[in-house]
Coordinates of C-alpha atoms in Angstrom, one line a residue:
X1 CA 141.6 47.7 79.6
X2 CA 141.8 47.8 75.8
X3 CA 138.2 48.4 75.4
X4 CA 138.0 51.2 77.9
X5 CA 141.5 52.6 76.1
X6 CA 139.6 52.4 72.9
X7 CA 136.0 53.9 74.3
X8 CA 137.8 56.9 75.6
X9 CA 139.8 57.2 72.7
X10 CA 136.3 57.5 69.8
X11 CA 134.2 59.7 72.8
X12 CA 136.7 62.5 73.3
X13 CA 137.4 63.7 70.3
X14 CA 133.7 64.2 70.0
X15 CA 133.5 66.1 74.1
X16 CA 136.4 68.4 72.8
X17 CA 134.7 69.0 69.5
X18 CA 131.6 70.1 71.0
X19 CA 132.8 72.5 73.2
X20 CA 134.6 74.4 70.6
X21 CA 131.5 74.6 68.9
X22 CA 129.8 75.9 71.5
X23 CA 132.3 78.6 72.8
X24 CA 133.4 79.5 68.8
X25 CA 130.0 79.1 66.9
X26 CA 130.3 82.8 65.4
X27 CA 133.5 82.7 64.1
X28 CA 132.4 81.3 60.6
X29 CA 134.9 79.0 58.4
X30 CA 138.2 80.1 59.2
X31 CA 137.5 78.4 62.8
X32 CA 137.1 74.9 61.3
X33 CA 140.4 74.7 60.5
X34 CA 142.1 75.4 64.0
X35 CA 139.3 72.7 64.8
X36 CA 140.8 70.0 63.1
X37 CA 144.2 71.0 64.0
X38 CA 143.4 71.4 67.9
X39 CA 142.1 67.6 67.3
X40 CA 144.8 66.4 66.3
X41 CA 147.2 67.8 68.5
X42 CA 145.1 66.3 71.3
X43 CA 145.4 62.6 69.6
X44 CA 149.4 63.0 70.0
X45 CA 149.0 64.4 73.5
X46 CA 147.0 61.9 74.4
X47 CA 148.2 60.2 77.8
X48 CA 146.2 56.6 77.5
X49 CA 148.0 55.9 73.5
X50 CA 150.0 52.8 74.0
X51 CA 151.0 52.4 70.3
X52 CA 155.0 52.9 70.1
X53 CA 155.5 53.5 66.5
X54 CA 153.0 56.5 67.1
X55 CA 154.7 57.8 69.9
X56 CA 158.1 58.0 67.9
X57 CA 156.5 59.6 65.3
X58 CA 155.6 62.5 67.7
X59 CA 158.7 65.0 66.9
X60 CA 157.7 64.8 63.5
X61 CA 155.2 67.5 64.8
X62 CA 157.8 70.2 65.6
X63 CA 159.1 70.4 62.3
X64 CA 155.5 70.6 60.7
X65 CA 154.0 73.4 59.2
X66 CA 150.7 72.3 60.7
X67 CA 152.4 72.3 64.2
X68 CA 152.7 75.5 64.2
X69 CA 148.8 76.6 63.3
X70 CA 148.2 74.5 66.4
X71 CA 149.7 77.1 68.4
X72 CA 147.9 80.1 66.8
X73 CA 145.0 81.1 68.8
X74 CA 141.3 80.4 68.1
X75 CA 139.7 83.4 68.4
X76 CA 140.9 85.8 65.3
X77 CA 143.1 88.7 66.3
X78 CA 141.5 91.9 67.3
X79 CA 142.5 93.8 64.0
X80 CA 140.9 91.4 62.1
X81 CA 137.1 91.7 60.6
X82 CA 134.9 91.1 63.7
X83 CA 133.1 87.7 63.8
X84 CA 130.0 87.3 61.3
X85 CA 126.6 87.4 63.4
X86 CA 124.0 85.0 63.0
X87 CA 121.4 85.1 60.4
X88 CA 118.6 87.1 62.0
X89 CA 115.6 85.1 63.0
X90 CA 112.6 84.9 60.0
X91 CA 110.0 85.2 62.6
X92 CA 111.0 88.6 63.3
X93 CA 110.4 91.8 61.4
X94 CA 113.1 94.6 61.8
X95 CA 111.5 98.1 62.7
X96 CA 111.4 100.7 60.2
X97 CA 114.0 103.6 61.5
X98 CA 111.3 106.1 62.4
X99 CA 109.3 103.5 64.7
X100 CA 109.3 103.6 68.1
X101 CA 109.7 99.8 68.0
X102 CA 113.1 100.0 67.2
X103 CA 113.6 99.9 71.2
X104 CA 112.3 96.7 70.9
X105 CA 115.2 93.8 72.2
X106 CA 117.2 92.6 69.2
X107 CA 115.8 88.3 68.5
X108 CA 115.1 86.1 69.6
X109 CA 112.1 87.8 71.2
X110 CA 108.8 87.5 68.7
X111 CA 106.8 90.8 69.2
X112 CA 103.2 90.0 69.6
X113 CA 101.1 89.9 67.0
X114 CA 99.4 93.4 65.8
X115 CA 95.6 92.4 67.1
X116 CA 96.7 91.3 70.0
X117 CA 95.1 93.1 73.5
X118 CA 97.4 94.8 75.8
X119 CA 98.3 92.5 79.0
X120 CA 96.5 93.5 81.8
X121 CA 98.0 94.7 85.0
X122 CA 97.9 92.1 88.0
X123 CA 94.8 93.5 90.2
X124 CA 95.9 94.9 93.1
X125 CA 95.0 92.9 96.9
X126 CA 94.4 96.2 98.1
X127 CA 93.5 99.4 96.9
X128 CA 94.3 102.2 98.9
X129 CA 91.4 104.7 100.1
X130 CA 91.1 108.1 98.7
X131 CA 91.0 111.0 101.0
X132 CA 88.4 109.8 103.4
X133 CA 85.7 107.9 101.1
X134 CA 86.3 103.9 100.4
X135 CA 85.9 103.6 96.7
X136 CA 82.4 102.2 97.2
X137 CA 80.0 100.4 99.5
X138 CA 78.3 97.0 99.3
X139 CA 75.7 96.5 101.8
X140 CA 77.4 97.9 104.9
X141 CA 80.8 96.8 104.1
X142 CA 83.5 98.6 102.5
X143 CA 83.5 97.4 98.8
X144 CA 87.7 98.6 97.9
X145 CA 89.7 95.7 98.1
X146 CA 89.8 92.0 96.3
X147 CA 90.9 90.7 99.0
X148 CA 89.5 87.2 98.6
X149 CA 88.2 87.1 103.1
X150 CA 86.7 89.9 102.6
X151 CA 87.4 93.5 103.4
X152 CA 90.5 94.6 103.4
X153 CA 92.3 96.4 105.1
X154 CA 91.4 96.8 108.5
X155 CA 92.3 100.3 108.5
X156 CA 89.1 102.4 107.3
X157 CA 89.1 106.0 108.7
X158 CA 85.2 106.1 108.6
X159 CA 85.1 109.9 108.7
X160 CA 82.3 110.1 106.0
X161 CA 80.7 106.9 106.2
X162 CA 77.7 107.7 104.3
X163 CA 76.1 105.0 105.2
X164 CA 78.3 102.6 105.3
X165 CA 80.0 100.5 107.9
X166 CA 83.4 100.4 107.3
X167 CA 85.1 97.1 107.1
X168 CA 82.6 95.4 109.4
X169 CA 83.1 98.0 111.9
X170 CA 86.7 98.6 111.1
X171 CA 88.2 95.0 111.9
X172 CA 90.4 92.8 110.1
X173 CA 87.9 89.9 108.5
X174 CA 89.3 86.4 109.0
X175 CA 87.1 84.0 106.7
X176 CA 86.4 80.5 108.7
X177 CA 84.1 77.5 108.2
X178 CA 80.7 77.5 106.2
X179 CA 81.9 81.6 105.4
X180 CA 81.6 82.7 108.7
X181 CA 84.6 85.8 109.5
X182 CA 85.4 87.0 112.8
X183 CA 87.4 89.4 114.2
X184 CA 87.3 92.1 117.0
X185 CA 89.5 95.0 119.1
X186 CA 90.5 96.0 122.6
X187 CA 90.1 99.4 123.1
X188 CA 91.3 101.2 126.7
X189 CA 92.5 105.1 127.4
X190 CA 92.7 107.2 129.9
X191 CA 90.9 110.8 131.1
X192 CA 92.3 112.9 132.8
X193 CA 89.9 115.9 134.6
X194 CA 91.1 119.1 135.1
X195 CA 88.6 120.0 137.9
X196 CA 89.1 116.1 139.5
X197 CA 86.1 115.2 140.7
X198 CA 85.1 114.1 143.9
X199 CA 82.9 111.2 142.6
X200 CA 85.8 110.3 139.8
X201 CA 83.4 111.1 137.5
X202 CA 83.4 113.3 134.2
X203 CA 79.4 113.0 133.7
X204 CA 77.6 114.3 131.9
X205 CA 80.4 113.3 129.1
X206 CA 79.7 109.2 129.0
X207 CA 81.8 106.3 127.6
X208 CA 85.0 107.7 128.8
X209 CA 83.5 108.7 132.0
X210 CA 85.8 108.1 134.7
X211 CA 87.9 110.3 135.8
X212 CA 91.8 110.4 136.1
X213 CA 91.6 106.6 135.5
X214 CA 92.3 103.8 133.7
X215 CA 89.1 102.1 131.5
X216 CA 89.0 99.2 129.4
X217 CA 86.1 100.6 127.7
X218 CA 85.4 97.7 125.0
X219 CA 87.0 94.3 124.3
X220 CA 85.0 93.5 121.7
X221 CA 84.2 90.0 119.4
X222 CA 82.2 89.3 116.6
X223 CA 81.1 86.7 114.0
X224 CA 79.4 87.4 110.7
X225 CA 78.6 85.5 107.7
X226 CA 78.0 87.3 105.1
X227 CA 75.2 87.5 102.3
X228 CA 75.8 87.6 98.5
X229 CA 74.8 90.1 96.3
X230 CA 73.8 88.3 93.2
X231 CA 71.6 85.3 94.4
X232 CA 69.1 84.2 97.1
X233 CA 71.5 84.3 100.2
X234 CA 71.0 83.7 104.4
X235 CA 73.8 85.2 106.6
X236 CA 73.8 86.9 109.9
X237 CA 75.7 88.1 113.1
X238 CA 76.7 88.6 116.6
X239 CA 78.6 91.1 118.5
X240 CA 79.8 90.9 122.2
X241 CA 80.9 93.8 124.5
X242 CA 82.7 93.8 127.7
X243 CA 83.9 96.2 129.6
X244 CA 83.0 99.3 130.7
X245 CA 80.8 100.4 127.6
X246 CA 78.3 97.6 128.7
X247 CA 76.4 99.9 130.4
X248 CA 75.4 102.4 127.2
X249 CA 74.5 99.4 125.2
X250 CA 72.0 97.6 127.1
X251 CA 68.9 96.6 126.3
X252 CA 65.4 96.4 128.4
X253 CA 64.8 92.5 128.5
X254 CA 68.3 91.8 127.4
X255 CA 70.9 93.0 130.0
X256 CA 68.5 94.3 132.0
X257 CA 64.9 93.5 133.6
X258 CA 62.2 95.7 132.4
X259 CA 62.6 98.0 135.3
X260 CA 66.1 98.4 133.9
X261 CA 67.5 96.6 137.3
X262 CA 70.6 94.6 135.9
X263 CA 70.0 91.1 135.0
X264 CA 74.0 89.7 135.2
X265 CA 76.2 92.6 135.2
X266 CA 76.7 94.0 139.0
X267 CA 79.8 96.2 138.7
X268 CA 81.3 98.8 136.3
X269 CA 82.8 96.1 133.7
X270 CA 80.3 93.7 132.7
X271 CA 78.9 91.9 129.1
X272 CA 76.3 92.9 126.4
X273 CA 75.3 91.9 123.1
X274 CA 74.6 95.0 121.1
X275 CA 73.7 92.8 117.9
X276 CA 72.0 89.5 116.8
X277 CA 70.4 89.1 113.9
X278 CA 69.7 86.8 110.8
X279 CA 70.0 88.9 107.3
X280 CA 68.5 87.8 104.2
X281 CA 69.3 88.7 100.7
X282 CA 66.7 88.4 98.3
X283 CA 68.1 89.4 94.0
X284 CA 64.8 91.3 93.2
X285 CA 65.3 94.3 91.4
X286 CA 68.7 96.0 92.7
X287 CA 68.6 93.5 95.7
X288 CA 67.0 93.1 99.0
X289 CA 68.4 92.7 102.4
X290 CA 66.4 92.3 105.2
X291 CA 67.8 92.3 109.2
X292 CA 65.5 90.3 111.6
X293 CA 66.8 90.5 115.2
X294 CA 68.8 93.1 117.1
X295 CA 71.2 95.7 115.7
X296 CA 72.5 98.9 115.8
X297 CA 70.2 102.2 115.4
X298 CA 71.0 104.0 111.6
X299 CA 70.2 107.4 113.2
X300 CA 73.4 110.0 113.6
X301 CA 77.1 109.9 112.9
X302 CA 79.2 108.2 115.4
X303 CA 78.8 104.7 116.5
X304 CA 79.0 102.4 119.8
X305 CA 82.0 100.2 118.0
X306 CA 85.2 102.0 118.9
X307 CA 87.0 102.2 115.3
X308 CA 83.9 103.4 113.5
X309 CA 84.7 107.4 115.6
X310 CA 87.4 109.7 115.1
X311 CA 87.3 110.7 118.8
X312 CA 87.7 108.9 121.9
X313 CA 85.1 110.8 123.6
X314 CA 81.2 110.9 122.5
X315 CA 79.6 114.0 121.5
X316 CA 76.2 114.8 123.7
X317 CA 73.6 113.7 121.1
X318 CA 74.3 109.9 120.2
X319 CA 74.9 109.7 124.2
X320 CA 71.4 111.5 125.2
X321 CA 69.3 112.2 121.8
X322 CA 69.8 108.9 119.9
X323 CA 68.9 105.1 120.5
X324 CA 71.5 103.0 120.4
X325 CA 70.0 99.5 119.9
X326 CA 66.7 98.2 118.0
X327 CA 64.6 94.5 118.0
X328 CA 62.9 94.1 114.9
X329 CA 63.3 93.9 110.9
X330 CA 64.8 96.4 108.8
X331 CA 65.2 95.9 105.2
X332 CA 67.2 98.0 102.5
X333 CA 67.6 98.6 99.1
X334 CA 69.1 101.1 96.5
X335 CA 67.5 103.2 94.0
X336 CA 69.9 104.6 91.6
X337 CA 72.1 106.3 93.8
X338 CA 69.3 106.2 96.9
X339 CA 69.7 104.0 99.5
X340 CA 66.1 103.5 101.0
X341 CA 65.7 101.8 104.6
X342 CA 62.2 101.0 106.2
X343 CA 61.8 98.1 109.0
X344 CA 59.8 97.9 112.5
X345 CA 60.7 97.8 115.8
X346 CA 60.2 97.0 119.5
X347 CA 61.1 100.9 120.2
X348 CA 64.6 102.7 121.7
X349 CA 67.1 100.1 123.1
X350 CA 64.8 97.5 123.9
X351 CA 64.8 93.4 123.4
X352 CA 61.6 92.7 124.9
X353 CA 58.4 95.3 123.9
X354 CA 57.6 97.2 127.4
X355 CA 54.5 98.4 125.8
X356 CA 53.0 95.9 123.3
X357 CA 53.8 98.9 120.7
X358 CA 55.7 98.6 117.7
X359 CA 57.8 101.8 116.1
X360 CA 58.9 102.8 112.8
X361 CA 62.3 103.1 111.3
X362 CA 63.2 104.3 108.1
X363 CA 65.7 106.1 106.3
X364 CA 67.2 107.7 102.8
X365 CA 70.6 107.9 102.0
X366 CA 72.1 109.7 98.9
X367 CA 75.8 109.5 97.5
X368 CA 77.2 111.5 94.9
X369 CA 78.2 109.8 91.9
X370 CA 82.1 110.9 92.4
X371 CA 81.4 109.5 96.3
X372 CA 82.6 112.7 97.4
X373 CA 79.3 113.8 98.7
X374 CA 76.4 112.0 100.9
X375 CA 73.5 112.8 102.5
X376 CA 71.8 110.7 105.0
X377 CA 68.1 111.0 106.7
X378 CA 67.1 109.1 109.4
X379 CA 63.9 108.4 111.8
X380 CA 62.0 106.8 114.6
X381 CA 58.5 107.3 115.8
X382 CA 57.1 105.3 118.6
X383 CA 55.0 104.7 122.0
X384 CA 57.9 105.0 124.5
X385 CA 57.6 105.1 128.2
X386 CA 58.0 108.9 129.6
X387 CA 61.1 109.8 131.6
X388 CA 58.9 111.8 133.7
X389 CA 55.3 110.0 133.1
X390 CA 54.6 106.3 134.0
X391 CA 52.4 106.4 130.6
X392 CA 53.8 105.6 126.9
X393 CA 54.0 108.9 125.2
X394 CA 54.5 108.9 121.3
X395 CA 58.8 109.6 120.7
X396 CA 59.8 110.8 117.4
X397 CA 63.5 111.7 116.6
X398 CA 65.4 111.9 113.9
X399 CA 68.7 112.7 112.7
X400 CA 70.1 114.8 109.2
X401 CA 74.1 114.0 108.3
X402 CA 75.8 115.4 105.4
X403 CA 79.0 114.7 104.4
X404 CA 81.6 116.6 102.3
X405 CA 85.3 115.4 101.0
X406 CA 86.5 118.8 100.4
X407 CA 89.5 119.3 97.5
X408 CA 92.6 117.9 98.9
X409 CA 93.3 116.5 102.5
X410 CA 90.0 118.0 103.9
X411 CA 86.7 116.8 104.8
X412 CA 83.8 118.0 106.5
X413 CA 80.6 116.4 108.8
X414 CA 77.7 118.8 109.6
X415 CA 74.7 117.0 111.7
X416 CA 71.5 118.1 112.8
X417 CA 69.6 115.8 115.5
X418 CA 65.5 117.0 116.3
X419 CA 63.2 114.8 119.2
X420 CA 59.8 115.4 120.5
X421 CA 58.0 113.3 123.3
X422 CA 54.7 113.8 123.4
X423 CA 52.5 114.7 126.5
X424 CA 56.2 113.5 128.4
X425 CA 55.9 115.8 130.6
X426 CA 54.1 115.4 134.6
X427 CA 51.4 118.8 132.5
X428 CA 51.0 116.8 129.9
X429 CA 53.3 119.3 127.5
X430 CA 55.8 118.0 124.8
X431 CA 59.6 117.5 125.9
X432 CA 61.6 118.1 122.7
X433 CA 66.0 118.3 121.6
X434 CA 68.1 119.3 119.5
X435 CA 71.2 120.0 118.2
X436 CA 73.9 120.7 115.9
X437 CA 77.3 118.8 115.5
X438 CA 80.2 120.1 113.3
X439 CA 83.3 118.3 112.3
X440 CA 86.6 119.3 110.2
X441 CA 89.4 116.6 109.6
X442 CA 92.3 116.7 107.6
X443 CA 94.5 114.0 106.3
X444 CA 98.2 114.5 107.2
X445 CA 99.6 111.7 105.6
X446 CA 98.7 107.9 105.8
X447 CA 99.6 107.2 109.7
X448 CA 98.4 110.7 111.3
X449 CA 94.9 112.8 110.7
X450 CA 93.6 115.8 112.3
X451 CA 90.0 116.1 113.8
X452 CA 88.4 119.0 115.0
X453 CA 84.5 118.4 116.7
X454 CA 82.0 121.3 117.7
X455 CA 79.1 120.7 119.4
X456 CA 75.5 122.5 120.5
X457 CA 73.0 120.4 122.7
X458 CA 69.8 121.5 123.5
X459 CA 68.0 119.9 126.1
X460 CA 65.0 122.3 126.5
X461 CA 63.0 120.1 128.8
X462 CA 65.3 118.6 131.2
X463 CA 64.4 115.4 130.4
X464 CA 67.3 114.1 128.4
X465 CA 70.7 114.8 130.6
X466 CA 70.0 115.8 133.8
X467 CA 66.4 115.6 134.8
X468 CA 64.4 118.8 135.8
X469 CA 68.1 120.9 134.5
X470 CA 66.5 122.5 131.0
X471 CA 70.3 123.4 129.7
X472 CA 72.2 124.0 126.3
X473 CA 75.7 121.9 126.4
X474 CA 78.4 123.2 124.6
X475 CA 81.6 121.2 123.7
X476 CA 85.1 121.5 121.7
X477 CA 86.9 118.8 120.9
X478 CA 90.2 119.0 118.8
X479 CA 92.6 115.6 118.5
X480 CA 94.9 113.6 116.4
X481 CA 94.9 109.9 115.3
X482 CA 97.5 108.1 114.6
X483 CA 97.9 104.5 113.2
X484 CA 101.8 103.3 112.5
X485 CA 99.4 99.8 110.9
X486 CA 96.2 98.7 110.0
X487 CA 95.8 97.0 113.7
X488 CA 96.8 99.9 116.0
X489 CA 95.1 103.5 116.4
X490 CA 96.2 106.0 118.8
X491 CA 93.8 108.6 119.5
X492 CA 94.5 111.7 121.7
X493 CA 92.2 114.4 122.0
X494 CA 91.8 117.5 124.0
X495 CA 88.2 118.4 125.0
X496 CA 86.5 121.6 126.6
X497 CA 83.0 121.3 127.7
X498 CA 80.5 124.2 129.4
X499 CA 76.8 124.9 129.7
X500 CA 75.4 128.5 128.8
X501 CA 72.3 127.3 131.3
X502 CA 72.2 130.2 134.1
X503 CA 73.1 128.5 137.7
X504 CA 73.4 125.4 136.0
X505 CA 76.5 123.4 137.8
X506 CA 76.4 120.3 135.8
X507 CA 79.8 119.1 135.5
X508 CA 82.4 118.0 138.5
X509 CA 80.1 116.3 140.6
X510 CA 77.6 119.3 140.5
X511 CA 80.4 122.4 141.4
X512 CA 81.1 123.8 137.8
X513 CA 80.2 124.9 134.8
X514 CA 82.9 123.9 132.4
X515 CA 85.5 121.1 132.8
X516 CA 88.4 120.3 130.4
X517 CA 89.3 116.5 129.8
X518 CA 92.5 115.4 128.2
X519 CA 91.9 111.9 126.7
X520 CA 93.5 109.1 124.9
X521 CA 93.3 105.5 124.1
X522 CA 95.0 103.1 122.2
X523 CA 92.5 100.4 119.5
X524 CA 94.7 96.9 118.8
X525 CA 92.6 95.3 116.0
X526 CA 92.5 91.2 115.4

């Protein structure tokens, strides 16, 4: 018990004399001495002292002069000289009064040294697109972004594409093993007819073709990996369809037999693979790649995968005066701001060659340098069978899209779409189309964009929509999108369509002229 008496008695003095250090270290000399007064008035008080002669001796106190600083405070009174500060830091040089550095927090921050860089900022995950242009393209992916899967976000309004494929058409990119990402969408809406067709059919508009019903029209799945740009790279990928798009997708050999009689798919939902392919990248001069197996067509504007358009709905020449689908190689490069494209192929939507011909595909794409501008060229020449001819006939189309991102929230599409069939028709004579396509959108704010669509299709043969019916189509299209997230579009549209063909009765089931659909479907990305 002594001992611990004893241990207590050396180690608190040295406790209490800490803390007043700590609490009082700016109050300079003067606070010393109400130190060694507040010490010693804790040895009298001190509870555990067992010496008696001490303890008498403890009244002595009260009549002490010393008893009485005991009880002064130990902070100084307020009318006093303030506390001394401490001695500023040596490290740190004081500003000169006319320097903006005199801002700078008092010590003991260090300012950096004169020659010494600015930090960087962090780099941002995702960079926001401007207007309706990603910031650039690599290959056919959007380039904006660091996100480390890929391409991000999800959400890419591809109103100007230029040639690119936004975000692997538009889905979020989920990196897996050996680099292979994968994601997909749903996409389903409804039509509703003014004129409600007998057959339930809005024809000759295709995709969202039934009327005053309910279509799943893609639920779609793909898997890529992709190829580097800066070293000898192999990559590749595959895309699945089902639902009700199947049947614009299909290829001869593929889906279908070579009479086009369906090979698996018996009802209005069925299952296609619009693309599978190996893609190489080759570093030789500004890079190589090079597509060998079966892909989507580069010719036009809109595009079979559902987040790539602005409009539910299809516009008459990617449905009737553009291939979908090709089997072959195509391989791409850039030229300054060029982007050149040249391949061969097994002709228009075909897996297997029908004819033991092969066709040419080739293209030029230019972009401004401020991305705000692109212009895009496109063609295919071939030996195709003949709608109306059992013999191959010699098909050349191609397709002119230029793209403008006006000042501001606006931005423009203009297309122009030529083909020629030669000798397709029963006299031996040339079947040929054309037509013009116009679009305006405007960006309301980042959930809701407006869309307008005008279109002229000439089919002067009647060999392209409905046989023997030589027609122009006319159509208006004018709708909204809306996307609350990156996963989830919302696209209503209102759309007029009429021919100017004299007797021509093309649309509800063969009775009018003109119908007027009222559309909408909802995209949920993964």
């Amino acid at each position: 018990m002594d001992c611990l008496i004893r241990t207590w008695k050396v180690a608190m003095p040295w406790v209490w004399a800490g803390a007043v250090i700590s609490t009082n270290v700016s109050l300079g000399a003067d606070v010393w001495s109400h130190f060694s007064v507040g010490q010693a008035a804790y040895q009298v008080e001190d509870p555990f002292h067992e010496e008696a002669p001490r303890h008498e001796e403890a009244p002595r106190h009260e009549e002490a002069p010393r008893h009485e600083e005991a009880q002064e405070p130990l902070l100084p009174p307020a009318t006093e000289d303030p506390p001394r500060p401490m001695p500023p830091d040596p490290a740190y040089e004081a500003p000169l009064p006319d320097s903006p550095a005199r801002h700078i927090p008092p010590p003991p921050m260090v300012p950096p040294a004169a020659d010494a860089e600015p930090l960087a900022p962090p780099p941002l995950t995702v960079a926001p697109p401007e207007g309706v242009f990603p910031d650039g393209c690599a290959g056919d992916r959007c380039a904006y972004g660091t996100h480390p899967q890929g391409c991000e976000p999800a959400f890419c309004w591809p109103m100007l594409r230029a040639g690119c494929d936004p975000c692997g058409a538009g889905s979020r990119r989920c990196a897996g093993p050996l680099g292979i990402e994968w994601g997909g969408w749903i996409a389903q809406g409804l039509t509703l007819n003014t004129r409600s067709p007998r057959n339930r059919s809005n024809l000759p508009v295709t995709f969202n073709d039934g009327s005053n019903e309910y279509q799943m029209n893609q639920l779609y799945l793909f898997a890529e990996r992709a190829v580097r740009d800066d070293a000898w790279s192999v990559g590749g990928r595959i895309d699945l369809l089902y639902g009700t798009d199947h049947r614009f997708t299909m290829a001869r050999g593929l889906e279908v037999h070579r009479d086009l009689s369906p090979r698996w798919n018996r009802e209005d939902y069925g299952l296609a693979m619009p693309q599978l392919y190996m893609e190489l990248f080759a570093p030789v001069g500004t890079g190589v790649n090079v597509k060998l197996g079966h892909f989507y067509t580069i010719l036009g504007y809109e595009a079979v995968p559902a987040p790539e358009n602005f409009f539910y709905s299809h516009a008459y020449t990617m449905q009737y005066g553009e291939p979908f689908t090709h089997t072959g190689a195509l391989a791409a490069t850039d030229v300054g701001p060029l982007k050149l494209q040249a391949g061969v192929t097994r002709g228009w939507d075909n897996w297997e060659n029908n004819n033991d011909e092969y066709g040419f595909l080739g293209g030029v794409g230019w972009t401004s340098a401020d991305q705000r501008t692109s212009l895009a060229f496109a063609l295919h020449t071939g030996r195709e069978e003949g709608l109306l001819s059992p013999d191959t006939n010699s098909r050349t189309t191609y397709s002119l899209v230029f793209a403008h991102n006006l000042y501001g929230p606006w931005s423009c599409v203009v297309q122009h779409d030529l083909g020629v069939d030669r000798r397709a028709m029963p006299d031996g004579s040339d079947a040929t189309w054309y037509g013009l396509n116009m679009y305006l959108f405007r960006e309301i704010n980042e959930h809701w964009r407006l869309g307008y669509r005008f279109e002229w299709f000439r089919d002067a043969d009647g060999t392209r929509v409905i046989t023997d019916l030589p027609a122009d189509y006319y159509q208006v299209s004018l709708g909204l999108n809306y996307a609350p997230s990156d996963r989830l579009r919302i696209r209503p549209s209102l759309r007029w369509d009429w021919t100017g063909a004299r007797g021509a009765r093309p649309f509800a089931d063969g009775t009018r002229d003109e119908q007027m659909l009222l559309d909408c479907d909802v995209v949920i990305l993964f």
